[in-house]
Structure formats: structure tokens, C-alpha cells
Amino acid sequence: MSSKCNRRKFVQLGMAAGVAAAVQGMSVASAEEKPLRIGVIGMGNRGTHLLNVCLKEPGIEVAGICDIRRDAMRRGIDLVDQAGQKRPAGYYYDQFDYRRMLTRDDIEAVVIATPMQWHTTMAVDALKARKHVLSEVSATITLEECWNLVHAAEETDRIYMLSENCCYYRSNMAVLNMVSQGIFGDFTYAECGYVHDCRYLDFTPDGKLTWRGELARDYIGNLYPTHAIGPVATWLGINRGDRFESLVSFTTRQAGRTVNAIKKFGKDHPAAQTPFSVGDSTTTLIRTAKGAMIDLRYDTASARPVLNTTYYGLQGTTASYDDRDNVQRIWIDGRSEGEKWDSLETLLTEFEHPLWQRLREQAEGSGHSGGDFFVVHEFFDTIRTGRPSPIDAYDAATWSAVIGLSGKSIREGGRPQEFPDFTGGAWKTRKQTLLMG
Ligand SMILES: NC(=O)c1ccc[n+]([C@@H]2O[C@H](COP(=O)([O-])OP(=O)(O)OC[C@H]3O[C@@H](n4cnc5c(N)ncnc54)[C@H](O)[C@@H]3O)[C@@H](O)[C@H]2O)c1
């Protein structure tokens, strides 16, 4: 039997188990009465936060903690201990020690929260070791990595999910719900951006480049696209009825990172000479097969207050959505008053997404407007029920491909770049299962 058949069979089997359990009025987890054992790789800021969210999920046992920094690994182990679980094993010998954890049969899933440069290698290794994967963003950096991830996911029967928490924002999910009810008609235009002064993360306190600083030194283009493009892609049904066809990208010169390095360390410090490649602000225009256009901005180096780090807008033939300046407003043809926007909040009684209706209390307070709870919860629920991953390797590769393609377009003076069709034509018929659980 081919691996794809295996996967199909696994999904069917998983769904059958889910249906049987539902009929008996219990969750699959309780039906099996078996905890799901996981390992977490990367115990920095994000990994620690995700670990804490995982520890609140019923039926989850953290059996392994991996970080090349021994102190970070120990901190993770202590957190598991303090949550009342058995002290997990630690892995910290070298950069590939996570592979030792992957050889364990009792660990079924891993959460990857390491620097972006590691995501694809670790995800591919984990999928090949038959572990389910929840990977932090972005999934990949290069186009080659996009294909490696897609192939690894196609060749396994395990779940891959991208941990794109912005897709699960209450407002973004309400818009998705409206989209699925046809409120927007057809789409023509969307805009989104990640605009967040992150220069304070470029250097360690003694002036060495962090992984984020190295990324900004080694690559150009939109280096962090998924927070912005993810929710928009779900609204437009990308890889599920439409697809990204091509993009063009332009960027400013690099200035803000050097200003920051001089301010922090002085003009004679080596940090001030760092040859950063990425421009301060990058704009990318993406065209879809159905003729919609997306205006996508990326800027992590401009001096500005941290108020809202992402923004989104959607233009359909019958409605318009705009959440700039943290004000979420919508206008619906034939329903909203003449020139006046409606506040999205006032329509939530009608359009709240079913997941938020059901799980709002648990989600609120989990970080990133509830998004962090949902990525973790959905990942485990997907494993238990066998339903398709809400944000699978095709989505992850497509959204992350913006990094490589925008860089190439900029290097070629704004020349259009074609998106690979990672789904091999399946985008035409794939069902919109994203976030509709
Ligand atoms: N979804 C979100 O909202 C969100 C927010 C912040 C960061 N992130 C993503 O999370 C990831 C981690 O970011 P962070 O801010 O926690 O970074 P961080 O630098 O604080 O943590 C990274 C950790 O990974 C460890 N590490 C590095 N190489 C390793 C290896 N080979 N094996 C094991 N451990 C290794 C480091 O020692 C460090 O503790 C990044 O990919 C980032 O893009 C996502």
C-alpha cells in the first residue's frame, strides 16, 4: 500500500474512532483513556509559553524537553514538575539531540519552538520518525524547505500543523464565519501586515547577533509572512478553491537596524557594522488564480509604538472589513447604514465562530487574544479525532513560500514570481476544513 493510501486509511480510521466515541457521548481521549505523550523542542520565550498552554490541556503528558541551553531545558522540566506531572527527560547535548527524543516510541507528538532556521529540519525529522508535529512560524525559509516539508508530510500518516495563532483571533474567525456564510460575496482585494518594531531582539545584551539578527543579515524579503497572510489565506480559501499564483515585491533600504545597533552599543562596536540585508519595510502584492489581489506588508525595523502588530482588511463584492488601529469594523451592503461602518463586536452575537462560541472561556487569557489556546487545543483535537489538520503542510509551505519568493522578486528588480502549486492541482477540489471544527 502506498504511503498516501496509508494516510487516507489512517484518516478514515481516526474519523471512525471519533464517530464511535461521539455516539457513545465521550471524547476519543476518554474513550482510549490513554494520555497523549509529547515532547517540546526549544524552551525559549515561545516554547515556555506553549509548554504552559499544553500543561493546561487535559490528557496531555509532557515526556521530553529539549533545548541546547541546559538552563532553559531545566526550567522546562521544572514547569512540568510544578504542574504535577512526572519529571520529563531532558535533551540538551547538542543541536541534534532532539533526534534522540524522536527515537522514543512513547512520545507521539512534538511541539517545535526553536529558531526559524531549524523548523523544517526538525519537522521533517519528526514526521519521518512518525511523530505528529505542531511547528512554530514560519514553517520554512527557502523554497527547497517548502518542498521538503510537503514531501515529508505526504509520506507519513502523522499530522502536521502550523502554529499560526493569528488565524484563531476572535475577530479573524468571526470574519471567516461570515465568509463561509457568503456575506462578502466574491473577493477582489485583501490587505494585511506584520508591522512590529522587533529590533530589540536582534542582539544579545553583549552585542552578539541572535537568530533573528542572523535572519535579517542573511535574507531579504518578507521574513515573517504567516501572521499576516495566514488569516487572509483562510478567508480567500487558498489551497481550497483558490491559490496564490504570483507575487511582486519591493523593499526599502536597510536603515533602522543600524540606527538601533549604534544607539545600543555605540558606533565603534562591531554590532554597528552588521551587514543587515533585509530592508526596513517590504511590500508584496500577491495575485490569486481567481483574480483577487493581496497587499502584504512586513516591517520589523521601523521606530513606532507597539500597539497592534498585525492588521487585516478584506474587500468583497458585498461587504468590506477593516481592522486598522485596533478598530474592527465591517460594512455589509444592504444591511449597514449608508456611510457608516458597523463595529464587528456588535455583530458577534450573530457571527461568532462556533469554536469561539464553544471555547471562549478557556481561550481568553491564553495569550495572543486566545490564539495560543486554539492552536494547541486544535492540534491535540486533530490527533485524537483524525480530522484533517486545520493548517496543514500545504498551507504552511504556501504561506511561508512568500519569504523565498519575495526575496527573489526584490533581487530581480520587482519581477513577478510564480508560486509553486504544492497541492499538485488538489487546491481546486480540497474542501474548506480550515478552522471550521
Ligand atoms: N506564533 C507566535 O506568536 C510567535 C511568537 C514569538 C515567536 N514565535 C516563533 O517561535 C520560535 C521561537 O521564538 P522565541 O522567541 O521563543 O526564540 P528564543 O530565542 O527565545 O527561543 C529559541 C530556543 O530554541 C533553542 N534552540 C536553538 N537551537 C536549538 C536546537 N537545535 N535544539 C534545541 N533547542 C534549540 C534556544 O536555545 C532557545 O532557548 C520562532 O520560530 C519564532 O518565529 C512565534
Short mmCIF file of C-alpha atoms and ligand atoms in Angstrom, two decimals:
data_model
loop_
_atom_site.label_atom_id
_atom_site.label_comp_id
_atom_site.label_asym_id
_atom_site.label_seq_id
_atom_site.Cartn_x
_atom_site.Cartn_y
_atom_site.Cartn_z
CA MET A 1 0.00 0.00 0.00
CA SER A 2 1.33 3.45 -0.86
CA SER A 3 2.00 5.96 1.88
CA LYS A 4 -0.84 8.14 0.60
CA CYS A 5 -3.21 5.17 0.90
CA ASN A 6 -1.91 4.60 4.40
CA ARG A 7 -2.64 8.21 5.24
CA ARG A 8 -6.15 8.01 3.81
CA LYS A 9 -6.76 4.82 5.74
CA PHE A 10 -5.41 6.40 8.92
CA VAL A 11 -7.67 9.41 8.49
CA GLN A 12 -10.68 7.16 7.86
CA LEU A 13 -9.82 5.01 10.86
CA GLY A 14 -9.35 8.08 13.02
CA MET A 15 -12.67 9.52 11.91
CA ALA A 16 -14.41 6.20 12.55
CA ALA A 17 -12.99 6.18 16.08
CA GLY A 18 -14.17 9.75 16.56
CA VAL A 19 -17.70 8.96 15.33
CA ALA A 20 -17.92 5.83 17.52
CA ALA A 21 -16.82 7.80 20.57
CA ALA A 22 -19.21 10.65 19.77
CA VAL A 23 -22.11 8.18 19.52
CA GLN A 24 -21.24 6.94 22.97
CA GLY A 25 -21.14 10.54 24.19
CA MET A 26 -17.46 10.68 25.06
CA SER A 27 -14.35 12.20 23.55
CA VAL A 28 -11.84 9.99 21.77
CA ALA A 29 -9.34 10.81 24.51
CA SER A 30 -11.58 9.47 27.22
CA ALA A 31 -12.62 6.53 25.06
CA GLU A 32 -8.99 5.46 24.81
CA GLU A 33 -8.14 6.55 28.36
CA LYS A 34 -4.59 6.96 27.27
CA PRO A 35 -2.67 10.18 27.75
CA LEU A 36 -1.06 11.72 24.72
CA ARG A 37 2.67 11.99 25.36
CA ILE A 38 4.50 14.88 23.82
CA GLY A 39 7.97 16.42 23.63
CA VAL A 40 8.75 20.12 23.32
CA ILE A 41 11.80 21.30 21.35
CA GLY A 42 13.01 24.83 22.13
CA MET A 43 12.41 26.24 25.60
CA GLY A 44 12.92 29.95 24.90
CA ASN A 45 10.16 32.56 25.17
CA ARG A 46 7.73 30.90 22.85
CA GLY A 47 8.44 27.28 23.82
CA THR A 48 7.94 28.10 27.51
CA HIS A 49 4.64 29.77 26.74
CA LEU A 50 3.41 26.90 24.57
CA LEU A 51 4.50 24.40 27.22
CA ASN A 52 2.36 26.21 29.79
CA VAL A 53 -0.61 26.11 27.41
CA CYS A 54 -0.03 22.37 26.78
CA LEU A 55 0.12 21.71 30.52
CA LYS A 56 -3.41 23.07 30.89
CA GLU A 57 -4.78 20.64 28.29
CA PRO A 58 -6.41 17.54 29.80
CA GLY A 59 -4.89 14.20 28.80
CA ILE A 60 -1.51 15.61 27.79
CA GLU A 61 1.70 14.34 29.36
CA VAL A 62 4.96 16.13 28.64
CA ALA A 63 7.55 13.35 28.45
CA GLY A 64 10.52 15.18 26.93
CA ILE A 65 12.01 18.67 26.97
CA CYS A 66 14.78 19.65 24.58
CA ASP A 67 16.89 22.79 24.42
CA ILE A 68 20.58 23.23 23.71
CA ARG A 69 20.69 25.63 26.66
CA ARG A 70 20.78 23.44 29.72
CA ASP A 71 19.27 26.12 31.96
CA ALA A 72 16.31 26.55 29.61
CA MET A 73 15.80 22.79 29.45
CA ARG A 74 15.88 22.57 33.27
CA ARG A 75 13.37 25.40 33.54
CA GLY A 76 11.02 23.49 31.23
CA ILE A 77 11.41 20.29 33.25
CA ASP A 78 10.64 22.21 36.45
CA LEU A 79 7.48 23.68 34.92
CA VAL A 80 6.22 20.18 34.08
CA ASP A 81 7.09 19.05 37.60
CA GLN A 82 5.26 22.03 39.14
CA ALA A 83 2.20 21.17 37.06
CA GLY A 84 2.04 17.85 38.92
CA GLN A 85 3.37 15.63 36.13
CA LYS A 86 6.28 13.21 36.24
CA ARG A 87 9.60 14.96 35.58
CA PRO A 88 10.24 14.58 31.84
CA ALA A 89 13.56 13.52 30.34
CA GLY A 90 15.82 16.33 29.17
CA TYR A 91 17.77 16.58 25.90
CA TYR A 92 20.49 19.20 25.53
CA TYR A 93 23.78 17.58 24.42
CA ASP A 94 23.99 19.26 21.02
CA GLN A 95 21.91 20.81 18.26
CA PHE A 96 20.71 17.41 17.04
CA ASP A 97 19.93 15.89 20.43
CA TYR A 98 16.22 16.30 19.64
CA ARG A 99 16.70 13.27 17.36
CA ARG A 100 17.36 11.14 20.44
CA MET A 101 13.98 12.22 21.77
CA LEU A 102 12.39 11.34 18.43
CA THR A 103 13.55 7.71 18.80
CA ARG A 104 11.23 7.24 21.80
CA ASP A 105 8.17 5.14 20.99
CA ASP A 106 6.11 6.57 23.84
CA ILE A 107 6.27 10.14 22.50
CA GLU A 108 3.57 10.65 19.88
CA ALA A 109 3.84 14.34 19.12
CA VAL A 110 6.31 17.20 19.28
CA VAL A 111 5.95 20.95 19.56
CA ILE A 112 8.72 22.83 17.75
CA ALA A 113 9.53 26.32 19.09
CA THR A 114 13.14 26.74 18.03
CA PRO A 115 14.60 29.49 15.80
CA MET A 116 13.06 29.61 12.32
CA GLN A 117 16.27 28.30 10.77
CA TRP A 118 15.53 24.93 12.44
CA HIS A 119 11.82 24.46 11.81
CA THR A 120 11.86 22.47 8.58
CA THR A 121 14.76 20.20 9.51
CA MET A 122 13.11 19.35 12.82
CA ALA A 123 9.61 18.96 11.37
CA VAL A 124 10.83 16.67 8.60
CA ASP A 125 12.86 14.58 11.05
CA ALA A 126 9.87 14.31 13.38
CA LEU A 127 7.42 13.35 10.63
CA LYS A 128 9.88 10.72 9.39
CA ALA A 129 10.08 9.39 12.96
CA ARG A 130 6.24 9.18 12.88
CA LYS A 131 5.56 11.97 15.35
CA HIS A 132 2.74 14.48 14.95
CA VAL A 133 4.15 17.99 14.62
CA LEU A 134 2.99 21.40 15.80
CA SER A 135 5.53 23.84 14.37
CA GLU A 136 6.05 27.46 15.17
CA VAL A 137 6.01 30.03 12.39
CA SER A 138 7.28 30.41 9.78
CA ALA A 139 7.31 26.79 8.66
CA THR A 140 10.18 27.22 6.23
CA ILE A 141 12.59 29.83 4.92
CA THR A 142 13.62 28.61 1.46
CA LEU A 143 11.56 27.12 -1.36
CA GLU A 144 13.57 23.94 -1.10
CA GLU A 145 12.47 23.65 2.52
CA CYS A 146 8.84 24.15 1.43
CA TRP A 147 9.09 21.12 -0.83
CA ASN A 148 10.94 19.06 1.79
CA LEU A 149 8.14 19.73 4.26
CA VAL A 150 5.38 18.93 1.78
CA HIS A 151 7.04 15.66 0.71
CA ALA A 152 7.65 14.57 4.32
CA ALA A 153 4.01 15.29 5.20
CA GLU A 154 2.77 13.38 2.14
CA GLU A 155 4.90 10.39 3.01
CA THR A 156 3.66 9.97 6.57
CA ASP A 157 0.39 9.19 8.30
CA ARG A 158 1.08 11.79 11.02
CA ILE A 159 -0.49 15.23 11.47
CA TYR A 160 1.49 18.37 10.64
CA MET A 161 0.03 21.64 11.87
CA LEU A 162 1.44 25.15 11.65
CA SER A 163 1.02 27.03 14.92
CA GLU A 164 -0.40 30.16 13.27
CA ASN A 165 -2.24 31.66 16.22
CA CYS A 166 -3.39 34.83 14.40
CA CYS A 167 -5.79 32.69 12.36
CA TYR A 168 -7.61 31.97 15.61
CA TYR A 169 -8.12 35.56 16.75
CA ARG A 170 -11.74 36.04 17.68
CA SER A 171 -12.20 38.78 15.08
CA ASN A 172 -10.44 36.85 12.30
CA MET A 173 -12.52 33.77 12.99
CA ALA A 174 -15.75 35.78 13.04
CA VAL A 175 -14.80 37.13 9.59
CA LEU A 176 -14.08 33.56 8.45
CA ASN A 177 -17.52 32.59 9.68
CA MET A 178 -19.06 35.47 7.72
CA VAL A 179 -17.08 34.46 4.65
CA SER A 180 -18.41 30.91 4.90
CA GLN A 181 -21.96 32.32 5.06
CA GLY A 182 -21.42 34.29 1.86
CA ILE A 183 -21.59 37.75 3.50
CA PHE A 184 -18.66 39.03 1.41
CA GLY A 185 -19.82 37.72 -1.98
CA ASP A 186 -16.76 37.32 -4.20
CA PHE A 187 -13.37 38.64 -3.16
CA THR A 188 -11.38 41.19 -5.04
CA TYR A 189 -8.88 42.55 -2.56
CA ALA A 190 -7.32 41.98 0.85
CA GLU A 191 -4.63 43.72 2.79
CA CYS A 192 -2.62 42.64 5.78
CA GLY A 193 0.64 43.32 7.50
CA TYR A 194 3.01 42.49 10.28
CA VAL A 195 4.40 45.83 11.45
CA HIS A 196 6.19 45.39 14.74
CA ASP A 197 9.41 47.04 15.85
CA CYS A 198 11.39 43.93 16.83
CA ARG A 199 14.87 45.44 16.69
CA TYR A 200 15.35 44.86 20.41
CA LEU A 201 15.52 41.14 19.55
CA ASP A 202 18.40 41.44 17.04
CA PHE A 203 21.23 41.27 19.58
CA THR A 204 22.10 39.57 22.85
CA PRO A 205 22.85 42.02 25.70
CA ASP A 206 26.58 41.82 24.88
CA GLY A 207 26.06 42.66 21.23
CA LYS A 208 26.11 39.24 19.53
CA LEU A 209 23.58 38.54 16.81
CA THR A 210 20.59 36.43 17.86
CA TRP A 211 18.93 34.04 15.40
CA ARG A 212 16.57 36.87 14.44
CA GLY A 213 19.55 39.15 13.81
CA GLU A 214 21.17 36.45 11.68
CA LEU A 215 17.98 36.04 9.69
CA ALA A 216 17.93 39.79 8.98
CA ARG A 217 21.60 39.64 7.99
CA ASP A 218 21.28 36.61 5.71
CA TYR A 219 17.96 37.10 3.89
CA ILE A 220 15.91 39.79 2.16
CA GLY A 221 12.18 40.00 1.52
CA ASN A 222 9.23 39.44 3.82
CA LEU A 223 10.87 37.28 6.50
CA TYR A 224 7.78 36.76 8.69
CA PRO A 225 4.71 36.47 6.49
CA THR A 226 2.38 33.99 8.18
CA HIS A 227 0.84 36.13 10.95
CA ALA A 228 -0.44 38.48 8.27
CA ILE A 229 -1.11 36.22 5.29
CA GLY A 230 -2.47 33.24 7.27
CA PRO A 231 -5.88 34.65 8.22
CA VAL A 232 -6.32 36.25 4.79
CA ALA A 233 -5.49 32.94 3.09
CA THR A 234 -8.15 31.19 5.17
CA TRP A 235 -10.73 33.81 4.17
CA LEU A 236 -9.86 33.52 0.48
CA GLY A 237 -9.87 29.72 0.54
CA ILE A 238 -6.27 29.46 -0.57
CA ASN A 239 -5.45 25.81 -1.39
CA ARG A 240 -9.18 25.19 -1.07
CA GLY A 241 -10.77 26.62 -4.19
CA ASP A 242 -8.25 29.34 -4.97
CA ARG A 243 -4.48 29.56 -4.86
CA PHE A 244 -1.65 32.07 -4.75
CA GLU A 245 -0.46 32.39 -8.34
CA SER A 246 2.26 35.04 -8.36
CA LEU A 247 3.79 37.90 -6.41
CA VAL A 248 5.89 41.00 -6.85
CA SER A 249 7.84 42.56 -4.02
CA PHE A 250 9.65 45.83 -3.33
CA THR A 251 11.59 46.93 -0.31
CA THR A 252 13.11 50.00 1.28
CA ARG A 253 16.80 50.22 2.11
CA GLN A 254 18.04 48.96 5.43
CA ALA A 255 18.46 51.76 7.99
CA GLY A 256 16.59 51.14 11.27
CA ARG A 257 18.61 48.13 12.41
CA THR A 258 21.90 50.00 12.18
CA VAL A 259 20.45 53.03 13.97
CA ASN A 260 19.35 50.66 16.74
CA ALA A 261 22.76 48.93 16.94
CA ILE A 262 24.58 52.28 17.24
CA LYS A 263 22.14 53.52 19.87
CA LYS A 264 22.57 50.35 21.90
CA PHE A 265 26.30 49.62 21.58
CA GLY A 266 27.94 52.75 20.16
CA LYS A 267 29.16 53.38 16.64
CA ASP A 268 32.54 51.71 17.21
CA HIS A 269 31.08 48.39 18.40
CA PRO A 270 31.17 45.52 15.84
CA ALA A 271 27.35 45.26 16.17
CA ALA A 272 27.10 48.64 14.46
CA GLN A 273 28.89 47.20 11.41
CA THR A 274 26.48 44.25 10.99
CA PRO A 275 25.75 43.89 7.26
CA PHE A 276 21.98 43.53 7.56
CA SER A 277 20.43 42.60 4.21
CA VAL A 278 16.72 42.91 4.84
CA GLY A 279 15.12 46.28 4.10
CA ASP A 280 13.18 48.05 6.84
CA SER A 281 9.82 47.83 5.09
CA THR A 282 8.77 45.37 2.40
CA THR A 283 5.56 45.39 0.40
CA THR A 284 4.43 42.33 -1.53
CA LEU A 285 1.48 42.12 -3.91
CA ILE A 286 0.07 38.63 -4.39
CA ARG A 287 -2.37 37.69 -7.13
CA THR A 288 -4.60 34.64 -6.83
CA ALA A 289 -5.80 32.29 -9.56
CA LYS A 290 -9.34 33.69 -9.22
CA GLY A 291 -8.11 37.26 -9.69
CA ALA A 292 -8.01 38.62 -6.15
CA MET A 293 -5.06 40.75 -5.03
CA ILE A 294 -3.45 40.91 -1.58
CA ASP A 295 -1.33 43.80 -0.37
CA LEU A 296 1.03 42.37 2.27
CA ARG A 297 3.41 44.48 4.35
CA TYR A 298 6.31 43.42 6.54
CA ASP A 299 8.24 45.80 8.76
CA THR A 300 10.12 44.83 11.92
CA ALA A 301 12.70 47.63 11.89
CA SER A 302 10.86 50.95 11.93
CA ALA A 303 10.56 53.07 15.06
CA ARG A 304 6.93 53.03 16.15
CA PRO A 305 4.83 52.16 19.19
CA VAL A 306 3.77 48.57 19.78
CA LEU A 307 0.00 48.98 19.66
CA ASN A 308 -1.20 46.40 17.22
CA THR A 309 1.39 44.31 15.41
CA THR A 310 -0.86 42.90 12.69
CA TYR A 311 -3.66 44.37 10.61
CA TYR A 312 -6.17 42.90 8.19
CA GLY A 313 -8.67 44.07 5.59
CA LEU A 314 -10.97 42.20 3.21
CA GLN A 315 -12.93 43.57 0.27
CA GLY A 316 -15.72 41.51 -1.20
CA THR A 317 -18.39 42.44 -3.71
CA THR A 318 -20.97 42.77 -0.93
CA ALA A 319 -19.01 43.62 2.24
CA SER A 320 -15.83 45.25 3.47
CA TYR A 321 -13.77 44.57 6.61
CA ASP A 322 -11.02 46.74 8.10
CA ASP A 323 -9.27 46.45 11.47
CA ARG A 324 -6.57 49.10 11.27
CA ASP A 325 -5.73 50.92 14.51
CA ASN A 326 -7.25 48.08 16.54
CA VAL A 327 -10.77 49.08 15.50
CA GLN A 328 -12.58 46.16 13.88
CA ARG A 329 -15.22 47.48 11.55
CA ILE A 330 -17.38 45.99 8.85
CA TRP A 331 -19.75 47.31 6.24
CA ILE A 332 -22.33 44.99 4.71
CA ASP A 333 -24.20 46.07 1.58
CA GLY A 334 -27.95 46.33 2.22
CA ARG A 335 -27.52 45.98 5.96
CA SER A 336 -25.12 48.63 7.25
CA GLU A 337 -26.24 52.24 7.24
CA GLY A 338 -25.15 54.38 4.25
CA GLU A 339 -21.72 55.75 5.06
CA LYS A 340 -21.29 54.19 8.48
CA TRP A 341 -19.09 51.24 9.45
CA ASP A 342 -20.54 48.75 11.95
CA SER A 343 -18.40 47.59 14.82
CA LEU A 344 -17.60 43.88 14.38
CA GLU A 345 -18.18 43.46 18.11
CA THR A 346 -21.87 44.35 17.75
CA LEU A 347 -22.34 41.55 15.20
CA LEU A 348 -20.63 38.86 17.23
CA THR A 349 -23.87 37.55 18.72
CA GLU A 350 -24.80 36.59 15.18
CA PHE A 351 -21.44 35.75 13.65
CA GLU A 352 -19.24 34.44 16.46
CA HIS A 353 -17.29 31.47 15.12
CA PRO A 354 -18.55 28.13 16.54
CA LEU A 355 -15.14 27.36 18.08
CA TRP A 356 -15.21 30.67 19.97
CA GLN A 357 -18.82 30.11 20.98
CA ARG A 358 -17.82 26.80 22.50
CA LEU A 359 -14.41 27.51 23.98
CA ARG A 360 -14.25 31.23 24.67
CA GLU A 361 -13.79 30.89 28.43
CA GLN A 362 -10.81 28.57 28.02
CA ALA A 363 -9.29 30.67 25.23
CA GLU A 364 -9.40 34.06 26.88
CA GLY A 365 -6.23 34.89 28.75
CA SER A 366 -4.12 32.27 26.97
CA GLY A 367 -2.06 34.83 25.02
CA HIS A 368 -2.32 36.35 21.52
CA SER A 369 -6.05 37.05 22.00
CA GLY A 370 -6.84 33.41 22.64
CA GLY A 371 -4.96 32.22 19.56
CA ASP A 372 -2.38 30.34 21.61
CA PHE A 373 -5.03 28.21 23.30
CA PHE A 374 -6.64 27.36 19.99
CA VAL A 375 -3.51 26.25 18.11
CA VAL A 376 -2.60 23.87 20.93
CA HIS A 377 -6.15 22.67 21.52
CA GLU A 378 -6.84 22.16 17.83
CA PHE A 379 -3.59 20.27 17.34
CA PHE A 380 -4.42 17.74 20.05
CA ASP A 381 -8.04 17.51 18.95
CA THR A 382 -6.92 16.83 15.38
CA ILE A 383 -4.68 13.99 16.55
CA ARG A 384 -7.44 12.48 18.66
CA THR A 385 -10.24 12.72 16.14
CA GLY A 386 -8.24 12.02 12.97
CA ARG A 387 -9.79 15.01 11.19
CA PRO A 388 -7.56 16.85 8.72
CA SER A 389 -5.03 19.30 10.09
CA PRO A 390 -6.61 22.79 10.15
CA ILE A 391 -3.36 24.35 8.89
CA ASP A 392 -1.53 21.58 7.09
CA ALA A 393 1.82 21.31 5.32
CA TYR A 394 0.36 22.64 2.03
CA ASP A 395 -0.88 25.78 3.80
CA ALA A 396 2.33 26.12 5.80
CA ALA A 397 4.50 25.79 2.68
CA THR A 398 2.34 28.17 0.63
CA TRP A 399 2.27 30.91 3.26
CA SER A 400 5.96 30.52 4.10
CA ALA A 401 6.97 30.46 0.42
CA VAL A 402 6.41 34.22 0.49
CA ILE A 403 9.84 34.51 2.17
CA GLY A 404 11.84 32.99 -0.69
CA LEU A 405 9.67 34.39 -3.48
CA SER A 406 9.59 37.96 -2.16
CA GLY A 407 13.39 37.88 -1.74
CA LYS A 408 13.82 36.66 -5.32
CA SER A 409 11.44 39.30 -6.68
CA ILE A 410 13.35 42.07 -4.87
CA ARG A 411 16.71 40.78 -6.13
CA GLU A 412 15.29 40.77 -9.69
CA GLY A 413 14.05 44.38 -9.50
CA GLY A 414 10.41 43.56 -8.73
CA ARG A 415 10.00 40.81 -11.34
CA PRO A 416 6.87 38.61 -10.78
CA GLN A 417 7.50 35.20 -9.24
CA GLU A 418 5.23 32.19 -9.70
CA PHE A 419 4.09 30.28 -6.61
CA PRO A 420 4.64 26.53 -6.86
CA ASP A 421 1.38 24.58 -6.59
CA PHE A 422 2.32 22.48 -3.59
CA THR A 423 -1.05 20.70 -3.73
CA GLY A 424 -0.39 19.34 -7.25
CA GLY A 425 -3.76 20.61 -8.52
CA ALA A 426 -5.74 19.45 -5.48
CA TRP A 427 -6.45 23.10 -4.50
CA LYS A 428 -9.35 23.04 -6.96
CA THR A 429 -11.25 20.39 -5.01
CA ARG A 430 -9.85 20.46 -1.49
CA LYS A 431 -12.60 21.23 0.99
CA GLN A 432 -12.57 24.27 3.25
CA THR A 433 -11.94 22.44 6.52
CA LEU A 434 -9.76 25.17 7.90
CA LEU A 435 -10.78 26.30 11.34
CA MET A 436 -14.32 25.11 10.91
CA GLY A 437 -14.03 22.50 13.69
N1 LIG B 1 3.30 32.39 16.99
C1 LIG B 1 3.76 33.44 17.65
O1 LIG B 1 3.01 34.33 18.05
C2 LIG B 1 5.22 33.54 17.94
C3 LIG B 1 5.71 34.49 18.85
C4 LIG B 1 7.08 34.50 19.12
C5 LIG B 1 7.92 33.63 18.46
N2 LIG B 1 7.41 32.74 17.56
C6 LIG B 1 8.27 31.76 16.90
O2 LIG B 1 8.70 30.84 17.89
C7 LIG B 1 10.03 30.43 17.63
C8 LIG B 1 10.91 30.66 18.85
O3 LIG B 1 10.96 32.03 19.15
P1 LIG B 1 11.44 32.54 20.58
O4 LIG B 1 11.08 33.97 20.67
O5 LIG B 1 10.97 31.61 21.64
O6 LIG B 1 13.01 32.39 20.42
P2 LIG B 1 14.06 32.15 21.60
O7 LIG B 1 15.37 32.51 21.05
O8 LIG B 1 13.57 32.81 22.85
O9 LIG B 1 13.99 30.57 21.85
C9 LIG B 1 14.52 29.61 20.98
C10 LIG B 1 15.04 28.47 21.82
O10 LIG B 1 15.43 27.41 20.95
C11 LIG B 1 16.65 26.87 21.47
N3 LIG B 1 17.35 26.15 20.39
C12 LIG B 1 18.05 26.68 19.36
N4 LIG B 1 18.53 25.70 18.57
C13 LIG B 1 18.11 24.53 19.11
C14 LIG B 1 18.29 23.17 18.76
N5 LIG B 1 18.97 22.81 17.66
N6 LIG B 1 17.76 22.23 19.56
C15 LIG B 1 17.07 22.56 20.68
N7 LIG B 1 16.87 23.84 21.05
C16 LIG B 1 17.38 24.81 20.28
C17 LIG B 1 17.39 28.05 22.03
O11 LIG B 1 18.38 27.67 22.95
C18 LIG B 1 16.27 28.86 22.65
O12 LIG B 1 16.06 28.52 24.00
C19 LIG B 1 10.48 31.23 16.41
O13 LIG B 1 10.37 30.45 15.28
C20 LIG B 1 9.50 32.38 16.31
O14 LIG B 1 9.29 32.77 14.99
C21 LIG B 1 6.08 32.68 17.30
#
